[in-house]
XYZ file of N, CA and C in Angstrom:
765
model
N 26.718 30.189 32.731
C 26.849 28.732 32.771
C 26.132 28.123 33.976
N 26.116 28.824 35.104
C 25.570 28.228 36.323
C 24.046 28.142 36.301
N 23.408 28.701 35.295
C 21.947 28.623 35.218
C 21.477 27.218 34.855
N 22.329 26.402 34.285
C 21.968 25.026 33.940
C 22.585 24.087 34.961
N 21.788 23.250 35.606
C 22.291 22.393 36.696
C 23.508 21.546 36.313
N 23.479 20.946 35.107
C 24.613 20.117 34.700
C 25.889 20.952 34.635
N 25.794 22.117 34.008
C 26.982 22.960 33.869
C 27.465 23.454 35.226
N 26.535 23.714 36.124
C 26.921 24.143 37.478
C 27.702 23.033 38.182
N 27.238 21.779 38.047
C 27.959 20.656 38.660
C 29.345 20.498 38.049
N 29.444 20.708 36.753
C 30.739 20.611 36.083
C 31.691 21.705 36.582
N 31.170 22.892 36.774
C 31.995 23.993 37.292
C 32.496 23.699 38.706
N 31.635 23.105 39.516
C 32.043 22.756 40.886
C 33.204 21.760 40.855
N 33.153 20.825 39.912
C 34.223 19.829 39.759
C 35.554 20.495 39.416
N 35.472 21.688 38.800
C 36.674 22.420 38.387
C 36.960 23.617 39.292
N 36.335 23.643 40.450
C 36.373 24.845 41.294
C 37.780 25.257 41.726
N 38.714 24.310 41.780
C 40.062 24.652 42.225
C 40.974 25.106 41.084
N 40.422 25.198 39.862
C 41.217 25.640 38.713
C 41.353 27.162 38.745
N 42.536 27.648 38.452
C 42.780 29.096 38.537
C 41.966 29.871 37.508
N 41.952 29.389 36.255
C 41.207 30.072 35.188
C 40.038 29.191 34.757
N 38.859 29.531 35.224
C 37.671 28.751 34.873
C 37.297 28.982 33.409
N 36.718 27.986 32.750
C 36.299 28.141 31.352
C 35.212 29.198 31.219
N 35.175 29.839 30.058
C 34.246 30.949 29.861
C 33.112 30.637 28.884
N 33.105 29.447 28.289
C 31.967 29.045 27.456
C 31.778 27.538 27.580
N 30.698 27.039 27.013
C 30.350 25.634 27.234
C 31.374 24.664 26.638
N 31.915 24.984 25.474
C 32.885 24.072 24.860
C 34.144 23.961 25.708
N 34.637 25.077 26.214
C 35.811 25.044 27.096
C 35.497 24.302 28.389
N 34.271 24.461 28.883
C 33.870 23.764 30.107
C 33.849 22.249 29.889
N 33.255 21.801 28.790
C 33.231 20.365 28.500
C 34.646 19.828 28.315
N 35.493 20.597 27.649
C 36.876 20.166 27.439
C 37.585 19.958 28.772
N 37.541 20.957 29.642
C 38.255 20.888 30.919
C 37.658 19.820 31.837
N 36.338 19.764 31.869
C 35.670 18.803 32.755
C 35.982 17.364 32.339
N 35.818 17.070 31.059
C 36.029 15.699 30.603
C 37.504 15.306 30.652
N 38.400 16.250 30.442
C 39.823 15.954 30.599
C 40.135 15.534 32.037
N 39.567 16.255 32.992
C 39.819 15.913 34.396
C 39.151 14.584 34.754
N 37.923 14.387 34.277
C 37.230 13.126 34.540
C 38.004 11.958 33.930
N 38.584 12.163 32.753
C 39.361 11.113 32.095
C 40.628 10.788 32.885
N 41.246 11.811 33.469
C 42.444 11.581 34.284
C 42.120 10.704 35.487
N 40.999 11.003 36.137
C 40.555 10.193 37.273
C 40.271 8.763 36.825
N 39.595 8.618 35.678
C 39.268 7.291 35.157
C 40.527 6.519 34.786
N 41.497 7.197 34.185
C 42.762 6.545 33.820
C 43.437 5.939 35.048
N 43.394 6.678 36.148
C 44.015 6.183 37.379
C 43.323 4.910 37.862
N 41.999 4.892 37.770
C 41.249 3.704 38.189
C 41.531 2.521 37.267
N 41.615 2.797 35.974
C 41.871 1.729 35.001
C 43.259 1.126 35.220
N 44.247 1.993 35.399
C 45.606 1.494 35.635
C 45.710 0.779 36.979
N 44.947 1.247 37.954
C 44.933 0.589 39.258
C 44.396 -0.828 39.193
N 43.609 -1.099 38.154
C 43.066 -2.452 37.965
C 43.989 -3.315 37.107
N 45.170 -2.776 36.799
C 46.153 -3.536 36.034
C 46.027 -3.419 34.532
N 45.281 -2.451 34.076
C 45.078 -2.276 32.625
C 46.064 -1.243 32.083
N 47.309 -1.652 31.867
C 48.332 -0.713 31.415
C 48.323 -0.491 29.910
N 47.648 -1.364 29.163
C 47.730 -1.256 27.707
C 46.542 -0.497 27.104
N 45.532 -0.184 27.904
C 44.367 0.503 27.368
C 44.737 1.925 26.951
N 44.137 2.400 25.873
C 44.343 3.782 25.465
C 43.799 4.714 26.548
N 44.149 6.003 26.481
C 43.612 6.940 27.460
C 42.089 6.896 27.415
N 41.482 7.129 28.559
C 40.016 7.058 28.632
C 39.373 8.051 27.674
N 39.948 9.239 27.554
C 39.380 10.251 26.666
C 39.376 9.748 25.221
N 40.447 9.090 24.815
C 40.506 8.528 23.465
C 39.438 7.459 23.277
N 39.286 6.597 24.272
C 38.264 5.542 24.220
C 36.876 6.158 24.115
N 36.617 7.188 24.899
C 35.298 7.828 24.876
C 35.001 8.420 23.507
N 36.006 9.053 22.894
C 35.799 9.647 21.574
C 35.534 8.568 20.526
N 36.299 7.483 20.581
C 36.105 6.388 19.627
C 34.708 5.794 19.785
N 34.308 5.550 21.030
C 32.978 4.996 21.290
C 31.892 5.926 20.765
N 32.016 7.214 21.037
C 31.010 8.188 20.596
C 30.895 8.208 19.080
N 32.033 8.173 18.411
C 32.012 8.213 16.941
C 31.374 6.955 16.371
N 31.667 5.791 16.977
C 31.045 4.546 16.505
C 29.528 4.594 16.689
N 29.094 5.105 17.801
C 27.655 5.233 18.056
C 27.030 6.159 17.015
N 27.691 7.273 16.756
C 27.183 8.271 15.818
C 27.111 7.722 14.395
N 28.207 7.164 13.915
C 28.254 6.716 12.526
C 27.357 5.498 12.269
N 27.117 4.690 13.296
C 26.232 3.530 13.137
C 24.765 3.869 13.387
N 24.493 5.090 13.823
C 23.120 5.488 14.082
C 22.515 4.854 15.311
N 23.376 4.454 16.270
C 22.875 3.863 17.512
C 22.309 4.938 18.435
N 21.511 4.512 19.377
C 20.969 5.401 20.399
C 22.027 5.602 21.475
N 22.452 6.842 21.703
C 23.509 7.117 22.681
C 23.065 6.823 24.109
N 21.764 6.629 24.288
C 21.255 6.317 25.618
C 20.885 4.840 25.759
N 21.141 4.066 24.714
C 20.904 2.613 24.754
C 21.838 1.947 23.750
N 23.141 2.013 24.021
C 24.156 1.507 23.099
C 24.297 -0.015 23.215
N 24.479 -0.705 22.114
C 24.701 -2.162 22.157
C 26.169 -2.472 22.480
N 26.535 -2.444 23.753
C 27.928 -2.648 24.135
C 28.431 -4.044 23.795
N 27.515 -5.027 23.737
C 27.949 -6.379 23.392
C 28.517 -6.433 21.979
N 28.150 -5.489 21.149
C 28.721 -5.386 19.794
C 29.908 -4.421 19.775
N 29.773 -3.283 20.431
C 30.779 -2.223 20.343
C 32.076 -2.567 21.069
N 31.984 -3.105 22.267
C 33.193 -3.369 23.063
C 34.111 -4.384 22.374
N 33.627 -5.548 21.938
C 34.517 -6.483 21.240
C 35.115 -5.891 19.965
N 34.306 -5.126 19.242
C 34.755 -4.521 17.986
C 35.909 -3.553 18.233
N 35.750 -2.663 19.212
C 36.783 -1.667 19.513
C 38.006 -2.321 20.140
N 37.791 -3.278 21.037
C 38.921 -3.927 21.706
C 39.797 -4.683 20.716
N 39.199 -5.331 19.730
C 39.990 -6.026 18.699
C 40.793 -5.040 17.868
N 40.145 -3.953 17.471
C 40.810 -2.988 16.594
C 41.981 -2.298 17.280
N 41.860 -2.041 18.577
C 42.896 -1.292 19.288
C 43.720 -2.162 20.235
N 43.619 -3.486 20.062
C 44.445 -4.433 20.816
C 44.355 -4.196 22.325
N 43.139 -4.074 22.792
C 42.867 -3.842 24.209
C 41.878 -4.896 24.692
N 42.045 -5.374 25.903
C 41.101 -6.373 26.397
C 39.723 -5.743 26.591
N 38.703 -6.549 26.394
C 37.335 -6.062 26.566
C 37.102 -5.593 28.002
N 37.703 -6.275 28.953
C 37.530 -5.900 30.363
C 38.117 -4.520 30.635
N 39.315 -4.257 30.128
C 39.949 -2.961 30.354
C 39.195 -1.848 29.626
N 38.739 -2.150 28.424
C 37.968 -1.165 27.663
C 36.688 -0.810 28.408
N 36.027 -1.818 28.972
C 34.796 -1.583 29.731
C 35.073 -0.723 30.949
N 36.219 -0.944 31.609
C 36.578 -0.128 32.774
C 36.762 1.345 32.368
N 37.351 1.567 31.200
C 37.532 2.938 30.726
C 36.192 3.581 30.384
N 35.328 2.815 29.721
C 34.011 3.324 29.346
C 33.174 3.657 30.577
N 33.380 2.909 31.655
C 32.577 3.103 32.865
C 32.711 4.501 33.444
N 33.763 5.219 33.062
C 33.924 6.578 33.574
C 32.882 7.555 33.061
N 32.215 7.193 31.949
C 31.278 8.152 31.349
C 29.948 7.522 30.954
N 29.778 6.234 31.249
C 28.590 5.496 30.814
C 27.883 4.873 32.004
N 26.567 4.903 31.976
C 25.748 4.153 32.929
C 25.361 2.832 32.291
N 25.625 1.728 32.986
C 25.325 0.414 32.432
C 23.909 -0.010 32.808
N 23.179 -0.502 31.800
C 21.809 -0.948 32.043
C 21.676 -2.435 31.812
N 20.462 -2.886 31.662
C 20.203 -4.312 31.449
C 20.428 -4.684 29.987
N 20.584 -5.982 29.727
C 20.693 -6.516 28.366
C 21.842 -5.895 27.569
N 22.946 -5.585 28.262
C 24.143 -5.048 27.619
C 23.956 -3.660 27.019
N 22.809 -3.056 27.248
C 22.606 -1.675 26.799
C 23.193 -0.724 27.833
N 23.690 0.396 27.360
C 24.259 1.389 28.257
C 24.075 2.768 27.630
N 24.056 3.785 28.466
C 23.884 5.136 27.957
C 24.900 6.089 28.544
N 25.269 7.096 27.785
C 26.169 8.115 28.309
C 25.534 8.772 29.535
N 26.367 9.109 30.509
C 25.881 9.738 31.735
C 25.011 10.944 31.395
N 25.389 11.675 30.353
C 24.552 12.780 29.874
C 24.704 12.858 28.361
N 23.598 13.048 27.657
C 23.623 13.067 26.193
C 24.572 14.132 25.661
N 24.676 15.251 26.362
C 25.532 16.335 25.894
C 27.007 15.939 25.892
N 27.405 14.998 26.773
C 28.785 14.505 26.745
C 29.050 13.792 25.416
N 28.083 12.993 25.009
C 28.182 12.283 23.730
C 28.342 13.276 22.579
N 27.525 14.319 22.553
C 27.591 15.292 21.464
C 28.941 16.003 21.441
N 29.448 16.363 22.617
C 30.751 17.022 22.669
C 31.848 16.094 22.157
N 31.825 14.835 22.568
C 32.869 13.887 22.175
C 32.835 13.608 20.674
N 31.647 13.575 20.082
C 31.538 13.445 18.627
C 32.208 14.644 17.962
N 31.922 15.845 18.457
C 32.526 17.053 17.890
C 34.038 17.039 18.040
N 34.522 16.596 19.185
C 35.960 16.561 19.430
C 36.654 15.565 18.503
N 36.061 14.384 18.367
C 36.615 13.379 17.451
C 36.644 13.940 16.029
N 35.547 14.545 15.612
C 35.444 15.070 14.259
C 36.439 16.199 14.029
N 36.587 17.101 14.990
C 37.532 18.209 14.849
C 38.958 17.685 14.674
N 39.300 16.675 15.446
C 40.641 16.093 15.385
C 40.891 15.424 14.038
N 39.956 14.593 13.605
C 40.127 13.861 12.350
C 40.035 14.789 11.139
N 39.119 15.751 11.196
C 38.956 16.684 10.089
C 40.209 17.540 9.928
N 40.794 17.966 11.035
C 42.019 18.776 10.986
C 43.149 18.014 10.312
N 43.200 16.706 10.537
C 44.266 15.886 9.960
C 44.029 15.599 8.479
N 42.757 15.561 8.053
C 42.437 15.104 6.693
C 42.117 16.211 5.707
N 41.710 17.377 6.168
C 41.103 18.359 5.274
C 42.039 18.811 4.151
N 43.331 18.900 4.416
C 44.262 19.310 3.366
C 44.952 18.123 2.707
N 45.157 17.039 3.472
C 45.922 15.891 2.979
C 45.079 14.895 2.199
N 43.818 14.719 2.578
C 42.971 13.696 1.959
C 41.531 14.208 1.892
N 41.217 15.030 0.883
C 39.880 15.638 0.791
C 38.739 14.632 0.753
N 38.953 13.470 0.128
C 37.877 12.475 0.072
C 37.603 11.905 1.459
N 38.674 11.630 2.224
C 38.497 11.150 3.599
C 37.796 12.211 4.438
N 38.151 13.467 4.222
C 37.500 14.559 4.954
C 36.021 14.624 4.608
N 35.693 14.419 3.340
C 34.281 14.474 2.940
C 33.489 13.351 3.599
N 34.105 12.183 3.733
C 33.401 11.058 4.361
C 33.145 11.316 5.843
N 34.009 12.076 6.478
C 33.796 12.419 7.889
C 32.543 13.277 8.063
N 32.175 14.014 7.020
C 31.036 14.934 7.090
C 29.785 14.388 6.415
N 29.788 13.092 6.134
C 28.697 12.513 5.343
C 27.429 12.245 6.137
N 27.473 12.445 7.444
C 26.282 12.257 8.283
C 26.003 13.581 8.978
N 24.763 14.050 8.900
C 24.444 15.378 9.413
C 24.665 15.465 10.927
N 24.978 16.675 11.392
C 25.318 16.914 12.795
C 24.212 17.688 13.489
N 23.981 17.386 14.755
C 23.025 18.173 15.532
C 23.587 19.573 15.747
N 22.735 20.496 16.113
C 23.185 21.877 16.309
C 24.241 21.975 17.404
N 24.112 21.175 18.484
C 25.099 21.223 19.561
C 26.459 20.708 19.093
N 26.463 19.637 18.308
C 27.729 19.127 17.765
C 28.357 20.193 16.872
N 27.554 20.844 16.055
C 28.073 21.901 15.171
C 28.697 23.042 15.983
N 28.003 23.462 17.030
C 28.523 24.587 17.833
C 29.847 24.228 18.478
N 29.937 23.035 19.067
C 31.205 22.594 19.659
C 32.289 22.490 18.587
N 31.933 21.923 17.436
C 32.909 21.724 16.370
C 33.525 23.051 15.942
N 32.703 24.062 15.772
C 33.223 25.345 15.312
C 34.152 25.979 16.353
N 33.774 25.914 17.621
C 34.651 26.475 18.657
C 35.972 25.716 18.716
N 35.907 24.397 18.606
C 37.124 23.587 18.660
C 38.038 23.894 17.480
N 37.473 24.017 16.285
C 38.291 24.317 15.117
C 38.932 25.698 15.224
N 38.157 26.686 15.622
C 38.712 28.044 15.715
C 39.835 28.128 16.732
N 39.796 27.277 17.768
C 40.805 27.342 18.825
C 42.054 26.521 18.529
N 41.919 25.483 17.708
C 43.026 24.535 17.588
C 43.698 24.500 16.219
N 43.021 24.955 15.177
C 43.599 24.853 13.838
C 44.611 25.982 13.613
N 45.845 25.612 13.281
C 46.915 26.604 13.112
C 46.833 27.313 11.766
N 46.428 26.594 10.718
C 46.376 27.191 9.374
C 44.936 27.539 8.988
N 44.210 28.124 9.918
C 42.779 28.361 9.738
C 42.478 29.227 8.513
N 43.393 30.144 8.140
C 43.148 31.009 6.981
C 43.146 30.228 5.666
N 43.750 29.051 5.660
C 43.749 28.215 4.447
C 42.520 27.316 4.350
N 41.764 27.246 5.405
C 40.654 26.291 5.448
C 39.557 26.533 4.415
N 39.178 27.771 4.123
C 38.149 27.939 3.080
C 38.549 27.294 1.750
N 39.841 27.396 1.389
C 40.316 26.763 0.157
C 40.301 25.247 0.294
N 40.774 24.747 1.447
C 40.734 23.293 1.694
C 39.305 22.769 1.583
N 38.385 23.488 2.243
C 36.995 23.033 2.281
C 36.354 23.044 0.897
N 36.753 24.010 0.060
C 36.229 24.042 -1.312
C 36.669 22.792 -2.075
N 37.899 22.338 -1.822
C 38.384 21.111 -2.455
C 37.587 19.905 -1.960
N 37.311 19.874 -0.655
C 36.511 18.786 -0.089
C 35.106 18.809 -0.685
N 34.545 20.009 -0.853
C 33.214 20.173 -1.456
C 33.181 19.506 -2.833
N 34.193 19.781 -3.645
C 34.228 19.212 -4.993
C 34.426 17.697 -4.936
N 35.277 17.245 -4.021
C 35.565 15.818 -3.900
C 34.336 15.048 -3.444
N 33.446 15.709 -2.724
C 32.232 15.047 -2.229
C 31.327 14.591 -3.359
N 31.572 15.083 -4.563
C 30.805 14.631 -5.717
C 30.976 13.156 -6.002
N 32.027 12.537 -5.431
C 32.251 11.102 -5.619
C 31.384 10.250 -4.685
N 30.725 10.897 -3.735
C 29.870 10.169 -2.798
C 28.468 10.000 -3.372
N 27.681 9.165 -2.711
C 26.261 9.016 -3.073
C 25.565 10.367 -2.909
N 24.532 10.625 -3.708
C 23.973 11.977 -3.803
C 23.537 12.557 -2.461
N 22.813 11.778 -1.650
C 22.336 12.299 -0.367
C 23.511 12.639 0.544
N 24.538 11.787 0.556
C 25.724 12.064 1.370
C 26.452 13.298 0.848
N 26.566 13.395 -0.470
C 27.232 14.545 -1.074
C 26.546 15.847 -0.680
N 25.231 15.860 -0.700
C 24.485 17.066 -0.292
C 24.743 17.404 1.175
N 24.744 16.373 2.015
C 25.004 16.604 3.440
C 26.373 17.210 3.646
N 27.390 16.643 2.993
C 28.764 17.145 3.103
C 28.832 18.594 2.646
N 28.274 18.873 1.499
C 28.392 20.215 0.917
C 27.629 21.253 1.737
N 26.499 20.856 2.284
C 25.761 21.765 3.158
C 26.566 22.083 4.424
N 27.212 21.063 5.004
C 28.030 21.273 6.194
C 29.249 22.131 5.895
N 29.819 21.975 4.716
C 30.986 22.784 4.351
C 30.603 24.258 4.256
N 29.454 24.540 3.669
C 28.994 25.930 3.623
C 28.815 26.474 5.041
N 28.252 25.647 5.917
C 28.044 26.033 7.316
C 29.374 26.339 7.998
N 30.355 25.444 7.827
C 31.644 25.601 8.504
C 32.412 26.799 7.949
N 32.451 26.914 6.623
C 33.286 27.932 5.988
C 32.923 29.346 6.411
N 31.642 29.601 6.636
C 31.235 30.966 6.972
C 31.307 31.252 8.468
N 31.805 30.281 9.246
C 31.885 30.463 10.692
C 33.307 30.337 11.232
N 34.276 30.294 10.362
C 35.665 30.145 10.804
C 36.293 31.470 11.247
N 35.569 32.572 11.035
C 36.068 33.905 11.365
C 37.294 34.278 10.547
N 37.363 33.776 9.314
C 38.403 34.167 8.360
C 37.717 34.404 7.015
N 38.333 35.181 6.111
C 37.709 35.445 4.806
C 37.469 34.155 4.026
N 36.234 33.974 3.555
C 35.898 32.745 2.818
C 35.095 33.048 1.556
N 34.911 34.332 1.242
C 34.065 34.715 0.107
C 34.546 34.109 -1.208
N 35.853 34.211 -1.496
C 36.388 33.765 -2.779
C 36.078 32.306 -3.084
N 36.486 31.375 -2.213
C 36.196 29.961 -2.474
C 34.707 29.655 -2.545
N 33.894 30.311 -1.704
C 32.450 30.052 -1.724
C 31.816 30.564 -3.014
N 32.279 31.712 -3.508
C 31.749 32.246 -4.769
C 32.102 31.340 -5.943
N 33.308 30.776 -5.922
C 33.701 29.838 -6.979
C 32.796 28.606 -6.961
N 32.504 28.112 -5.765
C 31.608 26.959 -5.651
C 30.208 27.326 -6.140
N 29.751 28.508 -5.800
C 28.414 28.952 -6.207
C 28.301 29.036 -7.726
N 29.357 29.517 -8.383
C 29.338 29.657 -9.843
C 29.132 28.314 -10.538
N 29.619 27.249 -9.925
C 29.486 25.941 -10.555
C 28.371 25.086 -10.001
N 27.514 25.657 -9.143
C 26.470 24.882 -8.466
C 25.092 25.174 -9.050
N 24.386 24.106 -9.443
C 23.032 24.255 -9.990
C 21.966 23.681 -9.056
N 22.360 22.886 -8.073
C 21.408 22.288 -7.137
C 20.785 23.395 -6.279
N 19.451 23.566 -6.333
C 18.810 24.653 -5.578
C 19.088 24.584 -4.074
N 19.102 23.378 -3.515
C 19.363 23.228 -2.078
C 20.756 23.736 -1.725
N 21.751 23.373 -2.533
C 23.123 23.760 -2.245
C 23.385 25.222 -2.592
N 22.731 25.729 -3.618
C 22.844 27.173 -3.900
C 22.312 27.971 -2.711
N 21.223 27.485 -2.130
C 20.679 28.133 -0.941
C 21.697 28.111 0.201
N 22.358 26.971 0.399
C 23.364 26.856 1.467
C 24.516 27.829 1.246
N 25.019 27.877 0.011
C 26.162 28.735 -0.293
C 25.790 30.218 -0.220
N 24.616 30.568 -0.753
C 24.186 31.967 -0.702
C 23.930 32.406 0.735
N 23.366 31.515 1.541
C 23.148 31.836 2.956
C 24.490 32.081 3.640
N 25.479 31.225 3.342
C 26.807 31.379 3.938
C 27.437 32.707 3.526
N 27.312 33.054 2.257
C 27.888 34.309 1.774
C 27.168 35.515 2.381
N 25.857 35.403 2.549
C 25.115 36.487 3.197
C 25.574 36.657 4.642
N 25.839 35.543 5.303
C 26.334 35.608 6.685
C 27.709 36.283 6.753
N 28.486 36.133 5.689
C 29.789 36.792 5.613
C 29.672 38.246 5.170
N 28.435 38.707 4.983
C 28.152 40.094 4.586
C 28.676 40.410 3.191
N 28.602 39.416 2.295
C 28.949 39.662 0.899
C 27.715 40.248 0.217
N 27.750 41.554 -0.077
C 26.551 42.248 -0.537
C 26.093 41.795 -1.929
N 27.048 41.497 -2.817
C 26.658 41.025 -4.155
C 25.917 39.692 -4.055
N 26.431 38.794 -3.244
C 25.781 37.502 -3.069
C 24.417 37.678 -2.405
N 24.333 38.619 -1.475
C 23.057 38.873 -0.804
C 22.007 39.361 -1.812
N 22.423 40.253 -2.728
C 21.483 40.726 -3.752
C 21.013 39.565 -4.637
N 21.971 38.712 -5.025
C 21.613 37.534 -5.833
C 20.632 36.639 -5.075
N 20.911 36.448 -3.802
C 20.068 35.593 -2.957
C 18.648 36.152 -2.890
N 18.528 37.439 -2.657
C 17.203 38.055 -2.558
C 16.450 37.985 -3.895
N 17.172 38.144 -5.001
C 16.545 38.058 -6.311
C 16.016 36.636 -6.543
N 16.815 35.633 -6.160
C 16.389 34.240 -6.331
C 15.205 33.916 -5.426
N 15.223 34.464 -4.228
C 14.109 34.235 -3.297
C 12.809 34.826 -3.842
N 12.900 36.007 -4.438
C 11.706 36.655 -4.970
C 11.172 35.945 -6.213
N 12.091 35.283 -6.933
C 11.690 34.679 -8.211
C 11.250 33.228 -8.078
N 11.521 32.605 -6.945
C 11.270 31.158 -6.803
C 10.408 30.907 -5.558
N 9.151 30.552 -5.761
C 8.234 30.322 -4.640
C 8.698 29.160 -3.765
N 9.253 28.115 -4.371
C 9.706 26.960 -3.615
C 10.883 27.339 -2.726
N 11.834 28.096 -3.272
C 12.987 28.563 -2.493
C 12.543 29.468 -1.369
């Protein structure tokens, strides 16, 4: 971790902790939790007792930036702050004080996260939390959470967060298969994005997922999604699926 200057600075901030984090996701979790605690104290010191915790505000802001396709390094705060403050019954001034813990303010109401990687981690954290709540109870809501593609860093954080926090992780391949099917109600491009992400997630949970993925494969004719599912099954070392995958690769020049 200390080979990257940002991570080294984050470790120094946590130097008095007895058990230091051992990977980047744990480091971001511990660092931002501590930074949020410091920010909360400053916000409350300014008389803002009704504002949500800074960490919650940061996650909400990150998700709004992500889902709206805004630039995380040039966010339109003049639009975002009033919108979030109205929804969560918080004054714009107090919300801005909370955001200041992780954002650099620029000209023309534009602002950027202190570091882009903080934004990516917070998106993953928000998604892990919401996905955990929706994946079994509301498959359509879960599919909508996955309707916008994720960067590789967000994906890596998301998988570590899910593996560490989900209690019923062995049931997730079945849950995700239901979400995959429910995604058929979305617009085609969104549906493909959701289903591709589900294949990605299912084969990285470190639990058996062959059965649900094979069922999905049997009913899938879309070449792009068959590729996603076969790749996932190959990653799980399913030899029958691997043979099928290799046969399809040899027979299809486009694939």
